[in-house]
Coordinates of C-alpha atoms in Angstrom, one line a residue:
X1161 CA -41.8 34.3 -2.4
X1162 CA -43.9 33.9 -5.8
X1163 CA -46.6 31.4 -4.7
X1164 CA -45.6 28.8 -7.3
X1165 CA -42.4 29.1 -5.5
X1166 CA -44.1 28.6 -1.7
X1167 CA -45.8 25.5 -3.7
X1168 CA -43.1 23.4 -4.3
X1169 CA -40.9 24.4 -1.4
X1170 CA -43.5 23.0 0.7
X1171 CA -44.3 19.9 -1.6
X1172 CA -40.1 19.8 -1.1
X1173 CA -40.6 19.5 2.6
X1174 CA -43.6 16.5 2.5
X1175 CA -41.0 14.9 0.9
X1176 CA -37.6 15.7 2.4
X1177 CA -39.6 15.3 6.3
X1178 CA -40.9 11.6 5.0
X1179 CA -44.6 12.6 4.7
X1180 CA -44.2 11.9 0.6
X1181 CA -42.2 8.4 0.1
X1182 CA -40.7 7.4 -3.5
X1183 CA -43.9 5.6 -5.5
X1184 CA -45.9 7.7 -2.7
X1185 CA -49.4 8.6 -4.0
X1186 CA -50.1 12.6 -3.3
X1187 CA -53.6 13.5 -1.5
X1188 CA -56.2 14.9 -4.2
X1189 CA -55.2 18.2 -5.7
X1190 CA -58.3 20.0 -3.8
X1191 CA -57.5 18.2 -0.4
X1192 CA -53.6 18.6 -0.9
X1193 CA -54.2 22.9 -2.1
X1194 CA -56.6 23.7 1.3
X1195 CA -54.1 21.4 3.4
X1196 CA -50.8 23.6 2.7
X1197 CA -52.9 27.1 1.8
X1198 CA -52.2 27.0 -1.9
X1199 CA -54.5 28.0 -4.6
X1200 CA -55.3 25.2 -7.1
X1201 CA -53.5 26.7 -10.0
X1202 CA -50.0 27.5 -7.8
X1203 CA -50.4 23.6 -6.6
X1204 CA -50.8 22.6 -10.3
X1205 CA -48.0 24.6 -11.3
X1206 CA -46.1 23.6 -9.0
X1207 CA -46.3 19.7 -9.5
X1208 CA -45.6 20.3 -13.5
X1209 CA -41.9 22.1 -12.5
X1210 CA -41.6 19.3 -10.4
X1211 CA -42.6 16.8 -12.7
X1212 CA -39.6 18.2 -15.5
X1213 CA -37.2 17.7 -13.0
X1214 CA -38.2 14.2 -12.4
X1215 CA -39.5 14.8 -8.8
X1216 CA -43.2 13.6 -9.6
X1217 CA -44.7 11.6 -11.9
X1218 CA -48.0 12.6 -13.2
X1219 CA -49.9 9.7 -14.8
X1220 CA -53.3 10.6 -17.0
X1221 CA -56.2 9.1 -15.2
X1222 CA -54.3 8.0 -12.2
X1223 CA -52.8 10.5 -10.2
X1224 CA -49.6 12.1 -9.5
X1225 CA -47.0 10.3 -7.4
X1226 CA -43.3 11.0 -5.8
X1227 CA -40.8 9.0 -8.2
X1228 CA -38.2 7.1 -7.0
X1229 CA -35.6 10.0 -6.5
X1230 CA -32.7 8.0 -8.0
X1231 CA -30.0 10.1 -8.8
X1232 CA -29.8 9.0 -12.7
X1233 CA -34.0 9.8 -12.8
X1234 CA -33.3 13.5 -11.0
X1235 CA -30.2 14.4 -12.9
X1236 CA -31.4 13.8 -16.1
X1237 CA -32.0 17.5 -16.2
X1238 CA -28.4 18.3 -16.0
X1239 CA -28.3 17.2 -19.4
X1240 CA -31.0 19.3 -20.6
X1241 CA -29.5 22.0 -19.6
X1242 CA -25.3 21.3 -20.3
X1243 CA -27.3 21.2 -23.9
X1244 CA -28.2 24.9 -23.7
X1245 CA -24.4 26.0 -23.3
X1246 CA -22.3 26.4 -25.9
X1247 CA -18.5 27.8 -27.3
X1248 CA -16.5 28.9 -24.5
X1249 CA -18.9 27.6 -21.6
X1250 CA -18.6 24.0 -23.0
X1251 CA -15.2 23.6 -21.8
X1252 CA -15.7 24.2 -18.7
X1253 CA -18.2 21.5 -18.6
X1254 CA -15.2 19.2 -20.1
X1255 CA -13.0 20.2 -17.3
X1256 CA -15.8 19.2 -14.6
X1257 CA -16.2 16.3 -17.0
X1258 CA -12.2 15.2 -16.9
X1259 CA -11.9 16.0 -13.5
X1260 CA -14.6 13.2 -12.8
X1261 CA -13.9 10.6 -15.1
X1262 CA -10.4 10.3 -14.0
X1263 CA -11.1 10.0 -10.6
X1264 CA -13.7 7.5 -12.0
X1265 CA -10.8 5.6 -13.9
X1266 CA -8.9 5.2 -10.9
X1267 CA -11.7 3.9 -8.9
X1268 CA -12.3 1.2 -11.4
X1269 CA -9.1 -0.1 -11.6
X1270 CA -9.6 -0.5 -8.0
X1271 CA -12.9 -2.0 -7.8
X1272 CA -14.2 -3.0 -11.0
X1273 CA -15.3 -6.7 -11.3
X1274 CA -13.6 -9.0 -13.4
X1275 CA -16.4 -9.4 -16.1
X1276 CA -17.6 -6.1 -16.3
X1277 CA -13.7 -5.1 -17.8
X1278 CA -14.0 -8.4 -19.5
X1279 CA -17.6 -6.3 -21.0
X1280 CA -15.6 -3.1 -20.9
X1281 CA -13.5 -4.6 -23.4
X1282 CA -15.5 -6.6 -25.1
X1283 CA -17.0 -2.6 -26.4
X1284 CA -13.4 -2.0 -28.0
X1285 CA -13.6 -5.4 -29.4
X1286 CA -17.1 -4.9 -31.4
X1287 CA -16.0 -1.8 -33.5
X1288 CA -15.4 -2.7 -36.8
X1289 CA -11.8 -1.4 -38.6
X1290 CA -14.2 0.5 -41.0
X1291 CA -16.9 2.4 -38.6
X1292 CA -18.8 5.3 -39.7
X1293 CA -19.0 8.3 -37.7
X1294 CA -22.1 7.3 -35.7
X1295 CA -20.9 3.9 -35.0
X1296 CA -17.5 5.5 -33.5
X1297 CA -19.8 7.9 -31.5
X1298 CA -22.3 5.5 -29.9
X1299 CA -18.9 3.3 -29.2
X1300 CA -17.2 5.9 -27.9
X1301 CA -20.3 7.2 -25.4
X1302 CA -20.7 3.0 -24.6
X1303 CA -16.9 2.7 -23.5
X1304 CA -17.2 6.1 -21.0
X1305 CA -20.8 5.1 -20.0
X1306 CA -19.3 1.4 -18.5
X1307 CA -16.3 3.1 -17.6
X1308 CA -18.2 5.5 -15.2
X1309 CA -20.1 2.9 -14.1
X1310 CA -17.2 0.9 -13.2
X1311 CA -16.5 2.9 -10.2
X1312 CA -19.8 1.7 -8.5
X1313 CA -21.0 5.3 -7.6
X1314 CA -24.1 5.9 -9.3
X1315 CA -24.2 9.6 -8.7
X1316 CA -21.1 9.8 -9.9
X1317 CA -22.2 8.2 -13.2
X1318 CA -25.2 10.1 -13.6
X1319 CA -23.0 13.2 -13.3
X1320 CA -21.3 12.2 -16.2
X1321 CA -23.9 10.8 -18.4
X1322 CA -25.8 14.4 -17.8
X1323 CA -22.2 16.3 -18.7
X1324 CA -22.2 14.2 -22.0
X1325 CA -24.0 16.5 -24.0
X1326 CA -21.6 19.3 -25.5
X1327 CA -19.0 16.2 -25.4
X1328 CA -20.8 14.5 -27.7
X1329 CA -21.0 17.3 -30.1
X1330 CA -17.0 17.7 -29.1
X1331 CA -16.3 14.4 -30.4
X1332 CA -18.3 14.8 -33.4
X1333 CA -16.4 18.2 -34.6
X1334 CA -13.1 16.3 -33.4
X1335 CA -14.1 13.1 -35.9
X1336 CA -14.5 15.8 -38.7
X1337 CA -12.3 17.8 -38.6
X1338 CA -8.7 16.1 -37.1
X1339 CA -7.1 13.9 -39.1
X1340 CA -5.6 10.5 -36.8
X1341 CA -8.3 11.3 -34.2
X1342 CA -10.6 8.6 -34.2
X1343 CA -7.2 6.5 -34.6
X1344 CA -5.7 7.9 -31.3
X1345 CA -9.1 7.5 -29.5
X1346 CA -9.3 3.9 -29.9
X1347 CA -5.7 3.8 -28.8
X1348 CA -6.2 5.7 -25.6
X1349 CA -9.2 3.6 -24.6
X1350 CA -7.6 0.7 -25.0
X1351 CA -4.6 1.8 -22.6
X1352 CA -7.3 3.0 -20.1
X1353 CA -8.9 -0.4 -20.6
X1354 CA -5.8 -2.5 -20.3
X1355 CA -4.8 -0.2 -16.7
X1356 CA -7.6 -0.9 -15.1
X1357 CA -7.6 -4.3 -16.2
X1358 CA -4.2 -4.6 -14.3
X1359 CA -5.8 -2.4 -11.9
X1360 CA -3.2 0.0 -11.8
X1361 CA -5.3 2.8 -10.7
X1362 CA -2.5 5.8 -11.2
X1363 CA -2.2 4.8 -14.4
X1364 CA -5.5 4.3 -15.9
X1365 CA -6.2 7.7 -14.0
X1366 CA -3.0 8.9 -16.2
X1367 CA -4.5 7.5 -19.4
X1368 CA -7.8 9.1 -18.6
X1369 CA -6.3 12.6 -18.3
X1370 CA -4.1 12.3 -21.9
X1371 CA -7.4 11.0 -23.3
X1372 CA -10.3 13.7 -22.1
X1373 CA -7.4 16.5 -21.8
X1374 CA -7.0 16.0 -25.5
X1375 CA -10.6 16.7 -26.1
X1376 CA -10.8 19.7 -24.3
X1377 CA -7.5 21.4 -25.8
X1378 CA -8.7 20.3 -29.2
X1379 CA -11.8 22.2 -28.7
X1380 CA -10.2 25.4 -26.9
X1381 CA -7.6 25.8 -29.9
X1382 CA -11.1 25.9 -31.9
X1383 CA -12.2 28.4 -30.0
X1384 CA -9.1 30.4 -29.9
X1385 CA -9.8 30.8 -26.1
X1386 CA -7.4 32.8 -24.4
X1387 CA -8.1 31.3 -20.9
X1388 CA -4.7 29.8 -19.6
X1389 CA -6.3 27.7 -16.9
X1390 CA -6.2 24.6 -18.5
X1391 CA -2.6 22.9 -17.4
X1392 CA -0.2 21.9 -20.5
X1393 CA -1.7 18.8 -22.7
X1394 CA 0.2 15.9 -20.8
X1395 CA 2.8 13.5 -22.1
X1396 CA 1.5 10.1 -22.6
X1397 CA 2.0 8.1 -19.6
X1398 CA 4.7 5.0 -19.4
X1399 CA 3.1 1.7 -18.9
X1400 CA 6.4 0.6 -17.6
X1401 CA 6.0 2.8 -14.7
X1402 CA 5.3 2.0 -11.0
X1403 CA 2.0 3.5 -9.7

């Protein structure tokens, strides 16, 4: 194992074993390096990975301490690298991404308190009839970011915040390029909106799929991808209809 490796695996284990707390303090570097048989400079390395992914937090002056591990402060690197892929790779990270948020979509419907949809659609309310491009956008990724967190899971919401990134640039080719897309978005969050307000959990779920499926076959006809895996883009779903 490369020694850098060795360094964090056992920096890992202080903190996985409980020796290394969130906000915890770590010993000196010299002390910590001769206490689990590290050089200096694997040790230093070491903490630096670690501190990109969010694991430790190395203040100027201070020290270097064990953050507080929450899963939105440790994913954040998902969306660092989502940001990397590109073309054919992104829809697959819109298929993870639709997969989620309609599971996410049902759950709020179930659980979602009363003034949080009452904020929810207070987002669809505040976008003026005659919205640029960037005001549709940083609507659009306010809607999905209260809609995640509807569901009360935040891991499941960091997840989808950190698989935002080639959305965002999906939705920004789709606003370009369609004609009646920014239209039918509005649409479709209201309908995802109004199911969950009548928490009718099948159907928001229902709503969710037309809306994110649509994204992701827009951007595969772009493509011209061959890949057959995506199912047929689903009929819109009847608001008449028992869940």
């Amino acid at each position: 194992m490369p020694v850098t490796d060795e360094a964090i695996e056992k920096i890992k284990e202080m903190i996985v074993g409980g020796e290394l707390r969130p906000g915890t303090r770590l010993p000196k570097e010299a002390d910590l390096a001769e206490r689990l048989g590290l050089s200096r400079n694997s040790l230093r390395e070491a903490v630096k990975a670690l501190s990109l992914i969010r694991v430790l937090d190395v203040r100027q002056g201070d020290g270097t301490y064990v953050t507080s591990l929450e899963p939105g402060l440790l994913l954040e690197a998902l969306g660092f690298v989502v940001d990397f892929h590109q073309d054919d790779t992104v829809l697959e990270f819109l298929e993870v991404r639709r997969i989620l948020e309609t599971h996410a979509a049902g759950v709020a419907a179930r659980v979602m308190p009363d003034e949080e949809i009452a904020r929810l659609r207070a987002v669809l309310d505040s976008l003026p009839a005659d919205a640029g491009l960037d005001e549709l956008i940083a609507n659009d990724l306010e809607f999905h970011r209260r809609l995640a967190a509807g569901a009360g899971n935040t891991v499941l919401c960091s997840l989808l915040e950190g698989l935002s990134g080639p959305t965002v640039r999906a939705r920004i080719w789709r606003g370009l390029t369609e004609e009646g897309a920014v239209a039918r978005t509005v649409e479709q969050h209201r309908a995802i909106c109004d199911a969950i307000a009548a928490r009718r959990p099948e159907l928001a779920q229902a709503w969710a799929t037309v809306h994110l499926a649509g994204v992701e076959q827009w951007l595969r006809d772009t493509l011209g991808s061959a890949d057959s895996a995506l199912p047929p883009m689903p009929c819109a779903p009847d608001p008449g209809a028992k869940d």
